[in-house]
mmCIF file of C-alpha atoms and ligand atoms in Angstrom:
data_model
loop_
_atom_site.group_PDB
_atom_site.id
_atom_site.type_symbol
_atom_site.label_atom_id
_atom_site.label_comp_id
_atom_site.label_asym_id
_atom_site.label_seq_id
_atom_site.Cartn_x
_atom_site.Cartn_y
_atom_site.Cartn_z
ATOM 1 C CA MET A 1 19.235 -2.887 3.867
ATOM 2 C CA SER A 2 18.021 -1.502 0.581
ATOM 3 C CA SER A 3 15.685 -3.136 -1.916
ATOM 4 C CA ALA A 4 18.698 -3.575 -4.177
ATOM 5 C CA ASP A 5 20.128 -6.042 -1.655
ATOM 6 C CA LYS A 6 17.042 -8.198 -1.250
ATOM 7 C CA ASN A 7 13.857 -9.194 -3.013
ATOM 8 C CA LEU A 8 11.516 -7.887 -0.359
ATOM 9 C CA SER A 9 8.650 -9.936 -1.694
ATOM 10 C CA ALA A 10 10.332 -13.080 -0.386
ATOM 11 C CA PHE A 11 8.626 -13.628 2.934
ATOM 12 C CA SER A 12 7.957 -16.443 5.343
ATOM 13 C CA LYS A 13 4.360 -17.670 5.470
ATOM 14 C CA LYS A 14 5.053 -19.237 8.848
ATOM 15 C CA HIS A 15 3.034 -17.926 11.748
ATOM 16 C CA LEU A 16 0.638 -15.912 9.598
ATOM 17 C CA PRO A 17 -2.710 -15.467 11.374
ATOM 18 C CA ASP A 18 -6.027 -16.895 10.197
ATOM 19 C CA ILE A 19 -7.518 -14.102 8.092
ATOM 20 C CA ASP A 20 -10.397 -15.925 6.398
ATOM 21 C CA THR A 21 -12.925 -13.519 7.906
ATOM 22 C CA LYS A 22 -10.857 -10.322 7.757
ATOM 23 C CA VAL A 23 -11.814 -7.436 5.473
ATOM 24 C CA PHE A 24 -9.152 -5.412 3.666
ATOM 25 C CA ALA A 25 -9.455 -2.065 1.902
ATOM 26 C CA ILE A 26 -6.891 -1.299 -0.793
ATOM 27 C CA VAL A 27 -6.668 2.387 -1.722
ATOM 28 C CA VAL A 28 -4.835 2.957 -5.017
ATOM 29 C CA SER A 29 -3.379 6.165 -6.442
ATOM 30 C CA GLU A 30 -4.046 6.748 -10.164
ATOM 31 C CA TRP A 31 -0.736 8.579 -10.677
ATOM 32 C CA ASN A 32 1.848 6.277 -12.361
ATOM 33 C CA GLU A 33 -0.912 3.741 -12.964
ATOM 34 C CA ALA A 34 1.431 1.272 -14.721
ATOM 35 C CA VAL A 35 3.255 0.975 -11.412
ATOM 36 C CA THR A 36 0.361 1.250 -8.946
ATOM 37 C CA GLY A 37 -1.721 -1.156 -11.007
ATOM 38 C CA ALA A 38 1.012 -3.796 -10.776
ATOM 39 C CA MET A 39 1.372 -3.135 -7.070
ATOM 40 C CA TYR A 40 -2.372 -3.524 -6.579
ATOM 41 C CA GLU A 41 -2.318 -6.854 -8.412
ATOM 42 C CA GLY A 42 0.485 -7.993 -6.144
ATOM 43 C CA ALA A 43 -1.372 -6.982 -3.013
ATOM 44 C CA TYR A 44 -4.678 -8.467 -4.203
ATOM 45 C CA ASN A 45 -3.129 -11.763 -5.258
ATOM 46 C CA THR A 46 -1.165 -12.056 -2.019
ATOM 47 C CA LEU A 47 -4.303 -11.554 0.048
ATOM 48 C CA ARG A 48 -6.228 -14.126 -2.024
ATOM 49 C CA GLU A 49 -3.356 -16.640 -1.838
ATOM 50 C CA ASN A 50 -3.472 -16.351 1.951
ATOM 51 C CA GLY A 51 -7.183 -17.040 2.273
ATOM 52 C CA VAL A 52 -8.909 -13.691 1.890
ATOM 53 C CA THR A 53 -12.144 -13.923 -0.124
ATOM 54 C CA LYS A 54 -12.888 -11.670 -3.114
ATOM 55 C CA GLU A 55 -15.802 -10.176 -1.219
ATOM 56 C CA ASN A 56 -13.472 -9.131 1.608
ATOM 57 C CA ILE A 57 -11.155 -7.050 -0.576
ATOM 58 C CA ILE A 58 -12.493 -3.547 -1.247
ATOM 59 C CA ARG A 59 -10.674 -1.390 -3.808
ATOM 60 C CA LYS A 60 -10.944 2.395 -3.884
ATOM 61 C CA ASP A 61 -9.031 4.678 -6.279
ATOM 62 C CA VAL A 62 -7.791 8.223 -5.584
ATOM 63 C CA PRO A 63 -6.267 10.806 -7.970
ATOM 64 C CA GLY A 64 -2.817 10.863 -6.367
ATOM 65 C CA SER A 65 -0.773 9.701 -3.400
ATOM 66 C CA PHE A 66 -1.493 12.915 -1.519
ATOM 67 C CA GLU A 67 -5.155 11.807 -1.348
ATOM 68 C CA LEU A 68 -4.288 8.417 0.123
ATOM 69 C CA SER A 69 -4.423 9.685 3.718
ATOM 70 C CA LEU A 70 -7.985 10.989 3.528
ATOM 71 C CA ALA A 71 -9.201 7.933 1.635
ATOM 72 C CA ALA A 72 -7.467 5.697 4.183
ATOM 73 C CA GLN A 73 -9.318 7.558 6.942
ATOM 74 C CA TRP A 74 -12.670 7.100 5.206
ATOM 75 C CA MET A 75 -11.978 3.360 5.038
ATOM 76 C CA ALA A 76 -10.336 2.940 8.458
ATOM 77 C CA LYS A 77 -13.317 4.517 10.231
ATOM 78 C CA ARG A 78 -15.572 1.779 8.882
ATOM 79 C CA GLU A 79 -16.144 -0.878 11.560
ATOM 80 C CA ASP A 80 -16.386 -3.611 8.927
ATOM 81 C CA ILE A 81 -12.818 -3.013 7.670
ATOM 82 C CA ASP A 82 -9.929 -4.622 9.550
ATOM 83 C CA ALA A 83 -6.947 -3.188 7.667
ATOM 84 C CA VAL A 84 -6.192 -0.619 4.964
ATOM 85 C CA ILE A 85 -3.439 -0.957 2.353
ATOM 86 C CA CYS A 86 -2.366 2.271 0.640
ATOM 87 C CA ILE A 87 -0.793 1.909 -2.810
ATOM 88 C CA GLY A 88 1.026 4.791 -4.496
ATOM 89 C CA CYS A 89 4.095 5.813 -6.461
ATOM 90 C CA VAL A 90 5.619 9.269 -6.145
ATOM 91 C CA ILE A 91 8.443 9.816 -8.659
ATOM 92 C CA GLN A 92 10.980 12.589 -8.125
ATOM 93 C CA GLY A 93 10.494 15.503 -10.530
ATOM 94 C CA GLU A 94 12.341 18.778 -11.023
ATOM 95 C CA THR A 95 10.960 20.513 -7.955
ATOM 96 C CA LYS A 96 10.439 19.943 -4.231
ATOM 97 C CA HIS A 97 6.841 18.812 -4.851
ATOM 98 C CA PHE A 98 8.056 15.231 -4.402
ATOM 99 C CA ASP A 99 9.297 15.968 -0.889
ATOM 100 C CA PHE A 100 6.034 17.558 0.219
ATOM 101 C CA ILE A 101 3.874 14.736 -1.119
ATOM 102 C CA CYS A 102 6.037 11.984 0.350
ATOM 103 C CA SER A 103 6.189 13.629 3.749
ATOM 104 C CA ALA A 104 2.480 14.422 3.816
ATOM 105 C CA VAL A 105 1.359 10.934 2.849
ATOM 106 C CA ALA A 106 3.764 9.187 5.214
ATOM 107 C CA HIS A 107 2.644 11.294 8.155
ATOM 108 C CA GLY A 108 -0.993 11.189 7.086
ATOM 109 C CA ILE A 109 -1.146 7.419 6.838
ATOM 110 C CA THR A 110 0.623 7.035 10.158
ATOM 111 C CA ASN A 111 -1.854 9.366 11.844
ATOM 112 C CA VAL A 112 -4.845 7.453 10.463
ATOM 113 C CA SER A 113 -3.453 4.153 11.701
ATOM 114 C CA LEU A 114 -2.909 5.535 15.198
ATOM 115 C CA LYS A 115 -6.274 7.367 15.276
ATOM 116 C CA TYR A 116 -8.336 4.332 14.311
ATOM 117 C CA ASP A 117 -6.091 1.778 16.034
ATOM 118 C CA LYS A 118 -5.846 -0.543 13.059
ATOM 119 C CA PRO A 119 -3.218 -1.412 10.418
ATOM 120 C CA VAL A 120 -2.936 1.216 7.668
ATOM 121 C CA ILE A 121 -0.034 0.110 5.485
ATOM 122 C CA PHE A 122 2.350 2.471 3.677
ATOM 123 C CA GLY A 123 2.640 0.823 0.283
ATOM 124 C CA VAL A 124 3.948 3.960 -1.419
ATOM 125 C CA LEU A 125 7.021 3.868 -3.652
ATOM 126 C CA THR A 126 9.179 6.997 -3.608
ATOM 127 C CA PRO A 127 11.702 6.335 -6.398
ATOM 128 C CA ASN A 128 14.034 8.662 -8.221
ATOM 129 C CA ASN A 129 12.850 7.470 -11.628
ATOM 130 C CA GLN A 130 10.406 5.206 -13.476
ATOM 131 C CA GLN A 131 12.827 2.298 -13.701
ATOM 132 C CA GLN A 132 13.351 2.142 -9.955
ATOM 133 C CA ALA A 133 9.564 2.092 -9.606
ATOM 134 C CA LEU A 134 9.094 -0.722 -12.103
ATOM 135 C CA ASP A 135 11.845 -2.728 -10.424
ATOM 136 C CA ARG A 136 9.745 -2.676 -7.213
ATOM 137 C CA ALA A 137 6.349 -3.331 -8.799
ATOM 138 C CA GLY A 138 6.947 -6.856 -10.026
ATOM 139 C CA GLY A 139 10.501 -6.400 -11.273
ATOM 140 C CA LYS A 140 13.917 -7.498 -10.036
ATOM 141 C CA HIS A 141 13.327 -6.161 -6.564
ATOM 142 C CA GLY A 142 9.973 -7.838 -6.112
ATOM 143 C CA ASN A 143 6.598 -6.220 -5.644
ATOM 144 C CA LYS A 144 5.968 -3.748 -2.833
ATOM 145 C CA GLY A 145 2.301 -4.563 -3.229
ATOM 146 C CA ASP A 146 2.968 -8.127 -2.094
ATOM 147 C CA GLU A 147 4.985 -6.769 0.810
ATOM 148 C CA ALA A 148 2.248 -4.354 1.852
ATOM 149 C CA ALA A 149 -0.342 -7.137 1.893
ATOM 150 C CA ILE A 150 1.840 -9.429 3.987
ATOM 151 C CA THR A 151 2.523 -6.553 6.356
ATOM 152 C CA ALA A 152 -1.229 -6.022 6.821
ATOM 153 C CA ILE A 153 -1.743 -9.739 7.474
ATOM 154 C CA LYS A 154 1.108 -9.895 9.989
ATOM 155 C CA MET A 155 -0.171 -6.841 11.848
ATOM 156 C CA LEU A 156 -3.588 -8.475 12.219
ATOM 157 C CA GLY A 157 -1.820 -11.341 13.935
ATOM 158 C CA PHE A 158 0.138 -9.105 16.304
HETATM 159 N N1 LIG B 1 3.628 13.763 -9.027
HETATM 160 C C1 LIG B 1 2.917 12.759 -8.406
HETATM 161 C C2 LIG B 1 1.697 12.993 -7.775
HETATM 162 N N2 LIG B 1 1.163 14.249 -7.760
HETATM 163 C C3 LIG B 1 -0.231 14.500 -7.420
HETATM 164 C C4 LIG B 1 -0.481 14.565 -5.906
HETATM 165 O O1 LIG B 1 -0.436 13.270 -5.326
HETATM 166 C C5 LIG B 1 -1.880 15.141 -5.624
HETATM 167 O O2 LIG B 1 -2.845 14.343 -6.269
HETATM 168 C C6 LIG B 1 -1.988 16.576 -6.115
HETATM 169 O O3 LIG B 1 -0.968 17.347 -5.522
HETATM 170 C C7 LIG B 1 -3.359 17.184 -5.761
HETATM 171 O O4 LIG B 1 -3.597 17.115 -4.379
HETATM 172 N N3 LIG B 1 1.038 12.000 -7.160
HETATM 173 C C8 LIG B 1 1.564 10.718 -7.151
HETATM 174 O O5 LIG B 1 0.941 9.798 -6.591
HETATM 175 N N4 LIG B 1 2.747 10.470 -7.764
HETATM 176 C C9 LIG B 1 3.454 11.450 -8.397
HETATM 177 O O6 LIG B 1 4.550 11.166 -8.953
HETATM 178 C C1 LIG B 2 6.200 14.224 -7.396
HETATM 179 C C2 LIG B 2 5.558 15.161 -8.338
HETATM 180 O O1 LIG B 2 4.560 15.811 -8.052
HETATM 181 C C3 LIG B 2 6.285 15.398 -9.617
HETATM 182 O O2 LIG B 2 5.748 14.580 -10.635
HETATM 183 C C4 LIG B 2 6.132 16.849 -10.012
HETATM 184 O O3 LIG B 2 7.121 17.038 -10.963
HETATM 185 P P1 LIG B 2 7.898 18.452 -10.942
HETATM 186 O O4 LIG B 2 8.574 18.545 -9.580
HETATM 187 O O5 LIG B 2 8.901 18.352 -12.074
HETATM 188 O O6 LIG B 2 6.861 19.524 -11.147
#
């Protein structure tokens, strides 16, 4: 099912775990800041609405999505952090650079999650154009930032 078929920010709050004491890192790419900033707001607000305190949400910024993996590792290795949410937006350009970044960050984030045995969430948009990105960062297809935060919460209740 594609995002076009469903607002993926519509989720059930049933059976969410108690996360009042959990600490979340949110790592945000500066590329396409209009998009990643909206996604961050979605993730932050979703965590707060579900009981996470301001003090337990740690934001770190990186230059681009390619740097998300290393930053996620720096945060995941911290014993005081329970989950990491990675926020990025890689927009297709004229060359294959898009493919290399998307592949590297997807594999990198997965490896960090498995290495440190904790949720590291892939909140990275990989659209063909700016409009598709905006549609998924608070537009008609919801906010992937919300979705990433709920995913982190659900994984902590696994
Ligand atoms: N074109 C996009 C980039 N490019 C930058 C890379 O992520 C990386 O910072 C650079 O290759 C140096 O290592 N990053 C995005 O997040 N989104 C893009 O559309
Ligand atoms: C995904 C990218 O790095 C992209 O912005 C680069 O654009 P281009 O492939 O046209 O150089």
